[in-house]
Amino acid sequence: MNDDLGLSLELYRDTRTGDVFVRVPHEGAGCPIHLRFLDSAPGDPEGVLTYDVRTFLRLVATGVLESIPCHVICDS
């Protein structure tokens, strides 16, 4: 039986390198955007890229970062 948990992850792929990132949740408008390399260890500060909102939006708009649709389904 599959349970749709309604969890969405924001995944992005760098079209130049092929690296895949998950967007780390943040609080408040205008906060920096943190992208964690999908294969990095939790707590590894070198596994996180930080962009200001303007730079992040420009990278998405120009196709450097490509959104990867993802929805979590739990198989129990």
mmCIF file of C-alpha atoms in Angstrom:
data_model
loop_
_atom_site.group_PDB
_atom_site.id
_atom_site.type_symbol
_atom_site.label_atom_id
_atom_site.label_comp_id
_atom_site.label_asym_id
_atom_site.label_seq_id
_atom_site.Cartn_x
_atom_site.Cartn_y
_atom_site.Cartn_z
ATOM 1 C CA MET A 1 0.000 0.000 0.000
ATOM 2 C CA ASN A 2 1.341 3.448 -0.918
ATOM 3 C CA ASP A 3 0.677 6.394 1.364
ATOM 4 C CA ASP A 4 0.974 9.836 -0.163
ATOM 5 C CA LEU A 5 2.494 11.866 2.656
ATOM 6 C CA GLY A 6 2.151 15.157 0.810
ATOM 7 C CA LEU A 7 5.852 15.863 1.245
ATOM 8 C CA SER A 8 7.508 17.808 -1.512
ATOM 9 C CA LEU A 9 11.239 18.237 -1.907
ATOM 10 C CA GLU A 10 12.737 21.033 -3.942
ATOM 11 C CA LEU A 11 15.465 19.418 -6.030
ATOM 12 C CA TYR A 12 17.684 21.271 -8.488
ATOM 13 C CA ARG A 13 20.273 20.102 -11.009
ATOM 14 C CA ASP A 14 23.231 22.205 -12.082
ATOM 15 C CA THR A 15 23.087 21.923 -15.876
ATOM 16 C CA ARG A 16 26.818 22.673 -16.136
ATOM 17 C CA THR A 17 28.047 19.923 -13.812
ATOM 18 C CA GLY A 18 25.117 17.530 -13.395
ATOM 19 C CA ASP A 19 25.246 17.906 -9.591
ATOM 20 C CA VAL A 20 21.899 17.486 -7.826
ATOM 21 C CA PHE A 21 20.911 19.569 -4.796
ATOM 22 C CA VAL A 22 18.043 19.652 -2.331
ATOM 23 C CA ARG A 23 16.880 23.069 -1.180
ATOM 24 C CA VAL A 24 17.191 23.457 2.576
ATOM 25 C CA PRO A 25 14.058 24.985 4.133
ATOM 26 C CA HIS A 26 14.475 28.528 5.381
ATOM 27 C CA GLU A 27 12.393 31.055 7.257
ATOM 28 C CA GLY A 28 11.249 34.428 6.045
ATOM 29 C CA ALA A 29 11.302 36.300 2.782
ATOM 30 C CA GLY A 30 14.694 37.438 1.579
ATOM 31 C CA CYS A 31 16.646 34.801 3.525
ATOM 32 C CA PRO A 32 19.605 33.248 1.695
ATOM 33 C CA ILE A 33 18.899 30.110 -0.326
ATOM 34 C CA HIS A 34 20.830 27.041 0.823
ATOM 35 C CA LEU A 35 21.297 24.105 -1.552
ATOM 36 C CA ARG A 36 22.785 20.889 -0.153
ATOM 37 C CA PHE A 37 24.567 18.466 -2.473
ATOM 38 C CA LEU A 38 22.310 15.401 -2.544
ATOM 39 C CA ASP A 39 25.221 13.070 -1.732
ATOM 40 C CA SER A 40 26.790 15.195 1.033
ATOM 41 C CA ALA A 41 26.855 14.147 4.661
ATOM 42 C CA PRO A 42 24.536 15.954 7.079
ATOM 43 C CA GLY A 43 26.370 18.708 8.909
ATOM 44 C CA ASP A 44 29.110 18.960 6.269
ATOM 45 C CA PRO A 45 29.487 22.733 5.725
ATOM 46 C CA GLU A 46 31.296 22.140 2.421
ATOM 47 C CA GLY A 47 28.250 20.263 1.135
ATOM 48 C CA VAL A 48 26.087 23.396 1.079
ATOM 49 C CA LEU A 49 25.961 26.219 -1.459
ATOM 50 C CA THR A 50 24.442 29.515 -0.323
ATOM 51 C CA TYR A 51 22.980 32.108 -2.707
ATOM 52 C CA ASP A 52 21.187 35.369 -2.121
ATOM 53 C CA VAL A 53 17.631 35.291 -3.497
ATOM 54 C CA ARG A 54 18.437 37.452 -6.545
ATOM 55 C CA THR A 55 21.356 35.234 -7.636
ATOM 56 C CA PHE A 56 19.355 32.040 -7.085
ATOM 57 C CA LEU A 57 16.439 33.330 -9.178
ATOM 58 C CA ARG A 58 18.836 34.412 -11.937
ATOM 59 C CA LEU A 59 20.455 30.955 -12.016
ATOM 60 C CA VAL A 60 17.024 29.331 -12.334
ATOM 61 C CA ALA A 61 15.816 31.822 -14.970
ATOM 62 C CA THR A 62 18.916 31.356 -17.137
ATOM 63 C CA GLY A 63 18.736 27.563 -16.918
ATOM 64 C CA VAL A 64 21.927 27.078 -14.913
ATOM 65 C CA LEU A 65 19.814 25.505 -12.165
ATOM 66 C CA GLU A 66 16.998 23.272 -13.353
ATOM 67 C CA SER A 67 14.120 22.299 -11.083
ATOM 68 C CA ILE A 68 13.534 18.549 -10.733
ATOM 69 C CA PRO A 69 9.940 17.704 -9.784
ATOM 70 C CA CYS A 70 9.806 15.347 -6.788
ATOM 71 C CA HIS A 71 7.020 14.057 -4.562
ATOM 72 C CA VAL A 72 7.589 11.628 -1.681
ATOM 73 C CA ILE A 73 5.459 8.490 -1.538
ATOM 74 C CA CYS A 74 5.953 6.067 1.341
ATOM 75 C CA ASP A 75 5.526 2.362 0.656
ATOM 76 C CA SER A 76 4.387 0.616 3.822
#
